[in-house]
Amino acid sequence: MCGGSLYLQELYLGPNQLIGVIPDSLSNCSHLTMLDLSDNKFADFHPHVFGNLPFLQLLHLFGNNLRIESSSLITSLANCRSLTRLAIGDNTACGIIPPSIGNLSSSLTFLYAYRCRIKGNIPSEMGNLSNLVEISLYGNELSGNIPSTIKQLSKLQALDLLNNNIRGSILEGLCDLNRLSFLLLSHNQLTGPIPECIGNVTSLRVLNLDSNMLSSNIPPSLWGLKSLLALDMSSNYLSGSLPLQIENLAAVIYINLSTNQLSEFIPSTIGNLQNLVNLCLAQNKLQGSIPASMGSMLSLVSLDLSHNNLSGVIPKSLEALQHLEYLNVSFNDLSGEIPTGGPFKNFTTKSFMHNEALCGAPWFHVPPCHMVSHHTSTRNKVKVDLFIVAGVVVFIAIVSLVIIYTRCRRKENRAVGVGELGSIVRERISYYEVLEATEQLDESNLLGTGSFGSVYRGILRDGKTVAVKVFNMQSEAVFRSFDVECEVLRSIRHRNLIKVISSCSNESFKALVLEYMPKGSLEKWLYSHNYCLDALQRLNIMIDVASALEYLHHGYLTPVVHCDLKPTNVLLDEKTIGCVSDFGIAKLLATEESNVVTNTLATLGYIAPEYGSNGIVSTKCDVYSYGIMLMETFTRKRPNDDMFGGDLNLSSWVETSFAQSSNEVIDVNLLKLEKGEQLNKTLQCVSCILKLGLKCAAESSRDRINMKEALAELLKIKHQYFSS
């Protein structure tokens, strides 16, 4: 191999069905930088082959039948001083992770050695790999403690050690990793308490500590992780109670605290978790009633409160949970009538077993509820009336105190807005399921292509139609794009942002499974001869986009800049509701007012001047792009149209028209749709919208309004001209 290609730099041979031994002649390819042999059936190799590739940056061997002598391989790879990605997962490794792992390239950022049957301890020398971003060692036979040197990996974002035999306590040193987003320690033999300092890791998105032997109370600081999306601490020995502060987990969509020893009451503040999709508190010692406030958790799909000591009635407020598909309150001491409205009409007796005092409809297989007699005595009626009056007086007093308290608190704290949850994030989908859904990525299912890949229409096994975004794996930029898009989409939820359903990721194939938008892009509707949007439809879509941006910039804990806003990235659902998509080059900022410098540029014509010339990115860049798109939507003129050049651009063309007649720039299709007085109203409306577009697309970022102001002005325009 490489006999006539000594200067070969990149070689991708996976996934295929290649068998046999990886040839020694690969060592002749001394200029190789990228070597991907993943997802084949190779059975053996000599470790020194890779040690003779000094420029190697990426080595993917995962998904083969290789019997890897881990010490020899890692020692050999110490000669590859440019190595950044090493993936040997899903093979059979002999032995341990040797101390020589500390001699690997200081550039190493990704280490994947999952499901390799690696034994022994994690060596302390791993702390020398100061640039590591992800460590995935799950599904091995590792034992011993987590080394204290892990805290030296200041850039670490993901630590996945689940399904091993790791012992000892959770290191307090992990609290020093201020970029850590994923901490996965499930299914080990960890003991002791959860560190009190865990709340310091404010970057955490997923915290999985389930199936260990952790004890003591849950530390109060944990409830301050406002960006946490998933929390699983089930199957431990945790005790204590759930605090009122649980409501601080503003972004969380998954909580599983089942099979512990939690006691006391479920706090009513849990009803403030508006994004929560899955809540499991089963098999604890919880008591008291089910809070009626749970009826406010409108995103709930699964609720399990079984095997506790709960009493009282099942709140009728739960009938409002229209998305609730699974409910289990069995093995408690609940009483009274089982509600029948909303999702309850789909539940069976399995949801309510072993609550002897429950009654209700026949399909629940519980006794019927006895009707209250109408012949109540006068004396009892008086007692009831007095009781009601007393209750009303107490209620008014409590409400008054709450209002006074709330007003005082508002002077001290400003509430943080939380986006609306749009969909359930399913478990990761396999490569073969992606192929099955898209008919082997058949061109007949192709919806479109872009700089980072292609989008296909697919049908999952449950019959759901989806859009599958398959990333082009020939460029390192694609890895960054996929990682960025995953980070953004798994962290944000809003009705006007494209919703991620699942993902597929291995070292040679990456795809996102997204909500399918049947009406395609705004671009298609603006420039096709077969489609046309009226003024109100266009305005509503731009309000949808403004709502999404207002959330990204101001309503999420870490402001997000989309960086590539344009009509092709605005998709329309069956009701023509607009959703912003394609977050491949998005940037996360520290604060709303901050900016970053980047070399990544977006689409010409939509780029803010400071972004295009100096690479400075801030939320005002999105405002500029939005202003351009707003003008484009109502003029039907692309900013990179051939007519523009020199000093003439879309903004100057629109601005100049106001000195003459705004009719000259408005899309003629809008003028054809209206007549008489309605036409005059439409012209006035569009003129106001174009002026707003100019405010957003001001040359200097200091002169631009923000998205809160833009959204408020659009809503005012809509109310003024279309309320009738």
XYZ file of C-alpha atoms in Angstrom:
724
model
C 0.000 0.000 0.000
C 1.114 3.574 -0.798
C 3.667 2.236 -3.277
C 2.719 4.898 -5.814
C 1.044 7.297 -3.398
C 3.773 8.178 -0.936
C 2.297 11.637 -0.482
C -1.218 10.419 0.315
C -2.580 12.587 3.130
C -6.130 11.334 3.766
C -7.498 7.797 3.539
C -11.112 6.934 4.374
C -12.123 3.270 4.059
C -15.106 3.020 6.369
C -17.765 1.841 6.616
C -17.270 -1.166 4.325
C -16.948 -4.920 4.762
C -13.142 -5.074 4.575
C -11.604 -8.117 6.274
C -8.217 -9.499 7.182
C -5.172 -7.750 8.619
C -4.443 -4.043 8.382
C -1.321 -4.128 6.166
C 2.093 -3.125 7.520
C 2.708 -1.284 4.260
C 0.509 1.532 5.586
C 3.632 2.737 7.391
C 4.988 3.755 3.966
C 2.294 6.460 3.809
C 4.383 8.722 5.990
C 2.453 11.862 5.020
C -0.924 10.559 6.181
C -2.867 12.998 8.375
C -6.310 11.343 8.337
C -6.778 7.561 8.532
C -10.287 6.134 8.924
C -10.621 2.326 8.888
C -13.757 2.253 11.033
C -16.817 0.000 10.743
C -15.121 -2.838 8.858
C -14.167 -6.387 9.828
C -10.411 -6.065 10.242
C -9.115 -8.661 12.675
C -5.495 -7.751 13.422
C -2.663 -5.242 12.927
C 0.798 -4.419 14.204
C 0.782 -1.319 16.457
C 4.102 -0.019 15.075
C 2.315 0.680 11.742
C 0.715 3.817 13.141
C 3.777 4.881 15.073
C 5.548 5.407 11.749
C 3.028 8.055 10.671
C 4.452 11.201 12.295
C 1.890 13.624 10.809
C -1.177 11.587 11.761
C -3.958 13.765 13.192
C -6.954 11.437 13.087
C -6.981 7.667 13.666
C -10.329 5.853 13.602
C -10.274 2.093 14.179
C -13.612 1.680 15.954
C -16.201 -0.890 14.959
C -13.892 -3.709 13.818
C -12.943 -7.139 15.172
C -9.498 -5.988 16.205
C -7.709 -7.493 19.162
C -5.817 -4.453 20.369
C -2.876 -4.705 22.738
C -3.597 -1.334 24.303
C -0.176 -0.755 25.897
C 1.697 -1.356 22.627
C -0.676 0.783 20.558
C -0.628 3.762 22.892
C 3.142 3.587 23.334
C 3.551 3.483 19.548
C 1.256 6.469 19.024
C 3.515 8.626 21.194
C 5.479 9.245 17.963
C 2.425 10.914 16.363
C 2.936 14.406 17.736
C 0.000 15.918 15.802
C -2.653 13.406 16.876
C -5.949 15.124 17.771
C -8.580 12.339 17.492
C -8.128 8.720 18.565
C -11.073 6.303 18.367
C -10.627 2.570 18.993
C -14.095 1.781 20.418
C -16.070 -1.398 19.771
C -13.023 -3.660 19.498
C -11.372 -6.052 21.960
C -8.476 -4.502 23.795
C -6.083 -6.577 25.838
C -4.782 -5.243 29.106
C -4.944 -1.786 30.595
C -4.564 1.866 29.741
C -0.809 2.252 30.271
C 0.835 5.219 32.036
C 2.434 6.004 28.659
C -0.887 7.545 27.636
C 0.492 10.706 29.197
C 3.096 10.784 26.422
C 0.540 11.153 23.637
C 0.355 14.374 21.685
C -0.565 17.413 23.737
C -2.910 18.265 20.833
C -5.164 15.253 21.542
C -8.740 16.516 21.973
C -10.952 13.423 21.515
C -10.282 10.002 23.061
C -12.835 7.276 22.338
C -12.058 3.805 23.736
C -15.536 2.589 24.629
C -16.649 -1.076 24.785
C -13.121 -2.464 24.491
C -12.995 -4.629 27.656
C -10.181 -2.485 29.039
C -9.312 -3.429 32.616
C -7.398 -1.776 35.435
C -7.289 1.801 36.651
C -7.456 5.050 34.731
C -3.830 6.207 35.020
C -3.094 9.537 36.638
C -0.908 10.399 33.636
C -4.086 11.091 31.641
C -4.058 14.459 33.363
C -1.087 15.400 31.149
C -3.358 15.578 28.070
C -4.297 19.173 28.785
C -6.254 19.764 25.556
C -8.691 16.865 25.922
C -12.263 17.930 25.166
C -14.025 14.538 25.274
C -13.171 11.265 27.030
C -15.384 8.268 26.279
C -14.445 5.057 28.103
C -17.905 3.633 28.747
C -18.701 -0.068 28.670
C -15.282 -1.332 29.797
C -14.091 -3.147 32.933
C -12.237 -0.239 34.506
C -11.840 -0.284 38.266
C -10.186 1.812 40.936
C -10.852 5.501 41.548
C -11.224 8.405 39.163
C -7.728 9.942 39.224
C -7.437 13.331 40.906
C -5.391 14.601 37.932
C -8.615 14.763 35.868
C -9.118 18.241 37.340
C -6.109 19.397 35.286
C -8.115 18.927 32.052
C -9.460 22.466 32.032
C -10.898 22.164 28.490
C -12.833 18.963 29.166
C -16.479 19.136 28.034
C -17.548 15.477 28.235
C -16.492 12.689 30.607
C -18.229 9.371 29.903
C -17.285 6.503 32.239
C -20.634 4.745 32.528
C -20.882 0.952 32.736
C -17.560 0.198 34.439
C -16.525 -0.926 37.929
C -15.132 2.388 39.130
C -15.106 2.732 42.904
C -14.508 5.439 45.476
C -16.222 8.803 45.682
C -16.985 11.451 43.091
C -13.999 13.778 42.988
C -14.505 17.312 44.217
C -11.865 18.187 41.610
C -14.497 17.695 38.919
C -16.073 20.923 40.198
C -13.047 22.807 38.818
C -13.896 21.817 35.229
C -15.844 24.947 34.294
C -16.479 23.801 30.696
C -17.853 20.368 31.564
C -21.218 19.804 29.839
C -21.635 16.018 30.104
C -20.750 14.053 33.244
C -21.787 10.413 32.776
C -20.838 8.133 35.691
C -23.831 5.765 35.674
C -23.613 2.037 36.454
C -20.431 2.021 38.527
C -19.755 1.383 42.217
C -19.293 4.950 43.402
C -20.019 5.610 47.068
C -20.313 8.550 49.428
C -22.073 11.872 48.882
C -22.430 13.964 45.746
C -19.896 16.824 46.137
C -21.361 19.987 47.628
C -19.537 21.993 44.954
C -21.361 20.366 42.016
C -23.409 23.529 41.595
C -20.226 25.381 40.626
C -20.160 23.537 37.283
C -22.704 25.867 35.708
C -21.863 24.570 32.214
C -23.409 21.149 32.982
C -26.093 20.045 30.523
C -26.352 16.320 31.361
C -25.583 14.790 34.786
C -26.013 11.000 35.001
C -25.037 9.407 38.319
C -27.614 6.623 38.388
C -27.033 3.013 39.454
C -24.268 3.605 41.975
C -24.171 3.486 45.772
C -24.244 7.215 46.460
C -25.693 8.279 49.791
C -26.535 11.356 51.873
C -28.712 14.274 50.767
C -28.699 15.861 47.342
C -26.495 18.975 47.734
C -28.507 22.245 47.649
C -26.138 23.757 45.088
C -27.267 21.226 42.470
C -30.658 22.927 42.216
C -28.940 26.058 40.933
C -27.830 24.469 37.630
C -30.103 26.585 35.457
C -28.765 25.202 32.159
C -29.099 21.521 33.112
C -31.143 19.547 30.570
C -31.045 16.000 31.974
C -30.604 14.758 35.551
C -30.511 11.049 36.428
C -29.595 10.020 39.981
C -31.868 6.982 40.195
C -30.980 3.691 41.920
C -28.791 5.089 44.700
C -29.260 5.600 48.462
C -29.981 9.325 48.394
C -32.117 10.661 51.225
C -33.651 13.940 52.339
C -36.378 15.895 50.611
C -36.968 17.743 47.378
C -36.548 21.484 48.032
C -38.597 24.405 46.777
C -35.516 25.396 44.781
C -36.125 22.558 42.314
C -37.881 25.209 40.201
C -34.448 26.739 39.459
C -33.725 23.938 36.963
C -35.297 26.181 34.363
C -34.125 24.342 31.233
C -34.428 20.726 32.419
C -36.364 18.272 30.215
C -35.569 14.980 32.019
C -35.441 14.163 35.756
C -35.146 10.634 37.174
C -34.699 10.351 40.957
C -36.403 6.966 41.324
C -35.320 4.116 43.625
C -33.806 6.223 46.376
C -34.903 7.090 49.920
C -36.304 10.565 49.336
C -39.033 11.532 51.773
C -41.435 14.326 52.758
C -43.523 16.236 50.222
C -43.254 16.980 46.518
C -42.838 20.784 46.469
C -45.520 22.768 44.660
C -42.784 24.753 42.889
C -42.132 21.708 40.706
C -45.010 22.989 38.586
C -42.741 25.789 37.347
C -40.622 23.322 35.329
C -42.370 24.243 32.102
C -39.849 22.418 29.869
C -39.912 19.096 31.721
C -40.814 16.156 29.469
C -40.019 13.149 31.690
C -40.331 13.050 35.494
C -39.746 9.856 37.485
C -39.889 9.897 41.294
C -40.964 6.260 41.714
C -39.878 3.958 44.561
C -39.085 6.540 47.214
C -40.759 7.465 50.518
C -42.545 10.584 49.338
C -45.730 11.513 51.171
C -48.464 14.121 51.086
C -50.532 14.968 48.039
C -49.698 15.264 44.352
C -49.300 19.037 43.817
C -52.076 20.564 41.731
C -49.377 22.798 40.221
C -48.240 19.816 38.148
C -51.123 20.685 35.857
C -48.970 23.615 34.682
C -46.204 21.321 33.372
C -47.644 21.347 29.869
C -44.640 19.651 28.255
C -44.889 16.481 30.358
C -44.997 13.270 28.358
C -44.130 10.778 31.112
C -44.910 11.017 34.851
C -44.111 8.180 37.282
C -44.917 8.654 40.989
C -45.515 4.956 41.773
C -44.397 3.074 44.900
C -44.464 6.000 47.350
C -46.708 7.001 50.280
C -48.689 9.667 48.460
C -52.229 10.385 49.632
C -55.155 12.626 48.716
C -56.788 12.920 45.305
C -55.339 12.873 41.817
C -55.487 16.590 40.867
C -58.044 17.361 38.180
C -55.541 19.961 36.909
C -53.569 17.088 35.323
C -56.278 16.928 32.648
C -54.540 19.949 31.074
C -51.447 17.856 30.245
C -52.367 17.215 26.623
C -48.984 15.631 25.770
C -48.999 13.165 28.680
C -48.617 9.643 27.262
C -47.501 7.686 30.346
C -48.804 8.028 33.901
C -48.105 5.716 36.838
C -49.371 6.539 40.328
C -49.834 2.912 41.419
C -48.877 1.581 44.872
C -49.755 4.720 46.864
C -52.630 5.684 49.201
C -54.559 7.884 46.791
C -58.317 8.332 47.122
C -61.235 10.005 45.383
C -62.296 10.112 41.760
C -59.871 9.471 38.907
C -60.123 12.342 36.378
C -61.431 11.395 32.941
C -60.622 14.430 30.806
C -57.592 15.189 28.677
C -55.008 12.389 28.581
C -56.844 10.291 31.223
C -59.180 8.894 28.586
C -56.164 6.974 27.211
C -54.983 5.455 30.522
C -55.868 2.024 31.896
C -56.037 0.411 35.304
C -52.262 -0.182 35.202
C -51.723 3.505 35.946
C -53.709 3.365 39.224
C -53.226 -0.116 40.751
C -53.117 -0.654 44.538
C -54.767 2.615 45.558
C -57.686 1.057 47.394
C -59.735 4.241 47.894
C -59.801 5.352 44.262
C -63.078 5.372 42.365
C -64.173 6.395 38.905
C -65.040 5.314 35.392
C -65.538 1.596 34.609
C -62.544 1.315 32.266
C -60.220 1.981 35.221
C -61.583 -1.163 36.961
C -62.192 0.710 40.198
C -65.462 1.069 42.159
C -67.876 3.768 40.942
C -67.900 6.975 42.925
C -70.950 7.494 45.192
C -73.005 10.576 44.390
C -73.365 13.102 47.201
C -76.961 13.333 48.474
C -78.856 16.520 47.625
C -80.859 16.325 50.883
C -78.209 17.984 52.978
C -79.548 19.311 56.235
C -79.807 23.029 56.830
C -77.353 22.775 59.682
C -74.718 21.097 57.512
C -75.327 23.631 54.734
C -74.669 26.493 57.167
C -71.477 24.805 58.303
C -70.341 24.402 54.702
C -71.151 28.046 53.921
C -69.195 29.242 56.948
C -66.319 27.019 55.974
C -66.316 28.451 52.421
C -66.424 32.057 53.686
C -63.557 31.369 56.063
C -61.608 29.739 53.265
C -62.152 32.714 50.964
C -60.960 35.128 53.654
C -57.820 33.058 54.255
C -57.224 32.752 50.519
C -57.503 36.520 49.994
C -55.083 37.116 52.862
C -52.566 34.655 51.431
C -52.857 36.124 47.932
C -52.304 39.613 49.332
C -49.188 38.500 51.151
C -47.889 36.756 48.017
C -48.446 39.899 45.929
C -46.624 42.049 48.468
C -43.776 39.535 48.683
C -43.545 39.228 44.889
C -43.344 42.978 44.431
C -40.560 43.171 46.969
C -38.683 40.345 45.292
C -39.019 41.966 41.873
C -37.087 44.928 43.158
C -34.220 42.598 44.011
C -34.275 40.116 41.142
C -35.162 40.173 37.454
C -36.777 36.991 36.152
C -35.026 34.991 33.460
C -37.248 33.919 30.544
C -37.326 30.299 29.482
C -38.061 29.056 25.968
C -40.995 26.858 25.165
C -40.277 23.138 24.778
C -40.982 22.006 21.259
C -40.356 18.264 21.102
C -39.141 15.145 22.844
C -35.492 14.303 22.264
C -35.456 10.577 21.545
C -32.626 8.175 22.128
C -29.828 8.195 19.564
C -30.790 6.495 16.304
C -28.493 3.956 14.642
C -26.771 4.340 11.281
C -28.852 1.502 9.857
C -32.105 3.104 11.018
C -31.080 6.294 9.179
C -30.477 4.286 5.996
C -33.771 2.472 6.414
C -35.693 5.707 7.012
C -34.243 7.431 3.937
C -34.220 4.359 1.656
C -30.406 4.221 1.621
C -30.182 8.028 1.243
C -32.000 7.736 -2.058
C -31.938 10.876 -4.204
C -35.721 10.779 -4.495
C -35.814 11.741 -0.798
C -33.300 14.580 -1.136
C -34.761 17.853 0.161
C -31.697 20.037 -0.357
C -27.947 20.411 -0.022
C -25.704 22.883 1.747
C -22.072 23.570 2.565
C -22.001 21.004 5.395
C -24.154 18.225 3.956
C -27.531 17.169 2.583
C -31.048 16.916 3.989
C -33.282 13.928 3.224
C -36.910 13.182 3.900
C -37.248 10.046 6.031
C -39.875 7.889 7.716
C -38.962 6.335 11.070
C -40.121 2.903 12.164
C -42.961 4.437 14.180
C -44.268 6.089 10.998
C -43.123 9.600 11.882
C -41.941 11.689 8.932
C -38.672 13.484 9.661
C -35.900 15.461 7.988
C -32.475 13.810 8.219
C -29.517 16.172 7.944
C -26.498 14.086 6.857
C -23.156 15.823 7.322
C -20.411 15.701 4.689
C -17.546 14.007 6.535
C -14.740 15.069 4.184
C -13.821 18.190 6.128
C -12.720 18.923 9.676
C -15.084 21.902 9.590
C -17.967 19.434 9.461
C -16.971 17.978 12.832
C -17.129 21.476 14.277
C -20.442 22.198 12.550
C -22.043 18.990 13.852
C -20.761 19.602 17.391
C -21.977 23.211 17.358
C -25.401 22.319 16.008
C -25.827 19.525 18.576
C -24.765 21.851 21.386
C -27.205 24.565 20.367
C -30.198 22.353 19.538
C -29.960 20.257 22.690
C -29.757 23.395 24.837
C -32.613 25.493 23.453
C -36.357 24.976 23.148
C -38.778 27.368 21.421
C -41.807 26.900 19.173
C -40.080 28.862 16.389
C -36.802 26.929 16.443
C -36.358 23.693 14.508
C -36.737 20.744 16.843
C -34.195 17.946 17.096
C -35.734 14.474 17.413
C -32.615 12.312 17.508
C -29.060 12.040 16.250
C -26.712 9.484 14.743
C -23.016 9.863 15.379
C -20.046 7.636 14.862
C -16.589 8.489 13.658
C -17.469 8.173 9.966
C -21.114 9.216 9.846
C -22.991 12.032 11.520
C -26.622 13.000 11.094
C -29.328 14.931 12.886
C -32.949 13.799 12.791
C -35.071 16.925 12.753
C -38.732 17.834 12.661
C -40.048 17.632 9.102
C -41.336 20.954 7.767
C -43.751 20.074 4.947
C -43.952 23.530 3.359
C -40.213 23.889 2.868
C -38.277 27.135 3.168
C -39.263 30.775 3.036
C -36.871 31.020 0.075
C -39.059 28.609 -1.914
C -42.224 30.555 -1.173
C -40.680 33.907 -2.065
C -39.142 32.980 -5.403
C -41.254 30.152 -6.790
C -43.818 30.890 -9.495
C -46.124 28.249 -8.020
C -46.403 29.685 -4.511
C -47.293 33.060 -3.084
C -47.617 34.457 0.426
C -49.885 37.390 1.188
C -48.791 40.307 3.373
C -50.240 38.886 6.590
C -48.593 35.510 6.066
C -45.224 37.173 5.455
C -45.639 39.362 8.517
C -46.574 36.386 10.692
C -43.520 34.451 9.502
C -41.226 37.388 10.273
C -42.827 37.670 13.720
C -42.075 33.956 14.203
C -38.420 34.528 13.255
C -38.190 37.609 15.500
C -39.651 35.594 18.407
C -37.003 32.908 17.919
C -34.179 35.460 17.803
C -35.545 37.342 20.807
C -35.381 34.059 22.746
C -31.875 33.212 21.486
C -30.522 36.662 22.361
C -32.413 37.502 25.546
C -34.420 34.543 26.831
C -31.732 31.873 27.219
C -29.035 31.786 29.888
C -26.218 31.836 27.322
C -27.012 34.185 24.405
C -26.841 32.408 21.039
C -25.955 34.120 17.751
C -27.272 32.224 14.728
C -24.704 33.825 12.371
C -26.355 32.667 9.104
C -29.888 34.009 9.060
C -31.476 33.953 5.580
C -34.700 32.727 3.906
C -33.303 29.253 3.170
C -32.817 28.756 6.917
C -36.419 29.667 7.768
C -38.647 26.579 7.372
C -42.438 26.460 7.367
C -44.679 23.830 8.954
C -48.102 22.732 7.721
C -49.683 25.847 9.300
C -47.056 28.151 7.684
C -45.481 28.823 11.075
C -41.835 29.796 10.660
C -39.000 27.947 12.373
C -35.347 28.999 12.314
C -32.976 26.162 11.347
C -29.307 25.381 10.578
C -27.179 26.278 13.596
C -23.960 24.892 12.089
C -21.937 28.096 12.581
C -23.815 29.508 15.573
C -21.869 31.089 18.413
C -22.623 31.028 22.152
C -21.710 34.256 23.971
C -20.949 34.908 27.615
C -23.505 37.729 27.965
C -25.982 39.606 25.787
C -23.562 42.485 25.325
C -20.455 40.416 24.622
C -18.888 39.636 21.266
C -16.386 37.149 19.896
C -13.931 37.211 17.027
C -14.205 34.425 14.455
C -12.950 33.491 11.012
C -16.226 31.801 10.056
C -18.229 33.860 7.592
C -21.886 33.490 6.690
C -23.699 34.082 3.389
C -22.733 37.185 1.433
C -25.412 39.846 1.438
C -26.655 38.988 4.933
C -23.374 39.549 6.809
C -23.141 42.508 9.159
C -20.263 44.888 8.236
C -18.324 44.264 11.467
C -18.694 40.498 10.986
C -17.560 40.519 7.358
C -14.588 42.856 7.780
C -13.288 42.056 11.267
C -14.959 38.753 12.172
C -16.632 40.330 15.231
C -19.769 38.432 16.222
C -22.472 39.726 18.554
C -26.258 39.558 18.762
C -26.344 42.728 16.632
C -25.045 40.636 13.696
C -28.268 38.623 13.734
C -30.262 41.859 13.967
C -28.551 43.078 10.781
C -29.267 39.818 8.933
C -32.861 39.933 10.157
C -33.280 43.477 8.816
C -31.988 42.407 5.403
C -34.296 39.381 5.364
C -37.252 41.515 6.468
C -36.729 43.842 3.513
C -36.166 40.894 1.164
C -39.420 39.234 2.265
C -41.509 42.239 1.279
C -39.555 43.374 -1.791
C -38.800 39.899 -3.193
C -35.315 41.117 -4.018
C -32.229 39.161 -2.884
C -29.461 41.266 -1.266
C -26.932 39.681 -3.659
C -29.038 40.413 -6.756
C -27.102 41.424 -9.864
C -28.618 44.912 -9.734
C -26.694 45.681 -6.550
C -23.063 46.741 -6.637
C -20.830 49.659 -5.734
C -22.737 52.024 -3.430
C -26.108 50.456 -4.224
C -27.329 47.659 -1.977
C -30.707 46.443 -0.771
C -30.789 48.894 2.158
C -29.858 51.957 0.121
C -32.305 50.959 -2.620
C -35.174 50.702 -0.121
C -34.172 53.891 1.672
C -34.005 55.871 -1.572
C -37.464 54.676 -2.570
C -39.064 56.421 0.380
C -38.066 59.772 -1.113
C -40.117 58.817 -4.172
C -42.691 56.031 -3.769
C -42.490 52.909 -1.645
C -44.639 51.188 -4.273
C -41.539 50.952 -6.450
C -39.830 48.419 -4.178
C -42.749 46.410 -2.779
C -43.182 42.937 -4.282
C -45.679 43.279 -7.129
C -47.304 40.018 -6.070
C -48.554 41.765 -2.938
C -50.061 44.574 -4.986
C -51.898 42.091 -7.210
C -53.541 40.422 -4.225
C -55.177 43.548 -2.796
C -57.646 46.159 -4.058
C -59.160 49.446 -2.909
C -58.956 50.348 0.757
C -57.295 47.042 1.631
C -54.495 47.831 -0.827
C -53.882 51.182 0.879
C -53.726 49.473 4.270
C -51.258 46.916 2.918
C -49.054 49.636 1.420
C -48.975 51.519 4.726
C -48.192 48.312 6.612
C -45.359 47.265 4.305
C -43.883 50.781 4.399
C -43.686 50.551 8.208
C -42.107 47.105 7.949
C -39.455 48.290 5.484
C -38.579 51.208 7.766
C -38.145 48.714 10.606
C -35.881 46.660 8.340
C -33.681 49.708 7.811
C -33.437 50.244 11.586
C -32.277 46.647 12.023
C -29.804 46.768 9.124
C -28.081 50.024 10.116
C -24.445 50.167 9.000
C -23.134 50.714 12.539
C -24.043 48.129 15.179
C -24.553 50.961 17.688
C -27.408 52.331 15.577
C -29.321 49.045 15.393
C -32.221 48.229 17.648
C -32.274 44.876 19.465
C -34.613 41.956 18.823
C -36.858 42.763 21.787
C -37.546 46.154 20.256
C -37.915 44.757 16.736
C -40.430 42.121 17.865
C -42.458 44.680 19.829
C -42.613 46.995 16.806
C -43.691 44.180 14.470
C -46.481 43.161 16.833
C -47.590 46.779 16.993
C -47.678 46.978 13.177
C -49.714 43.780 12.974
C -52.175 44.967 15.598
C -52.578 48.359 13.937
C -53.202 47.142 10.387
C -54.598 43.609 10.692
C -56.529 43.442 13.947
C -59.798 43.811 12.079
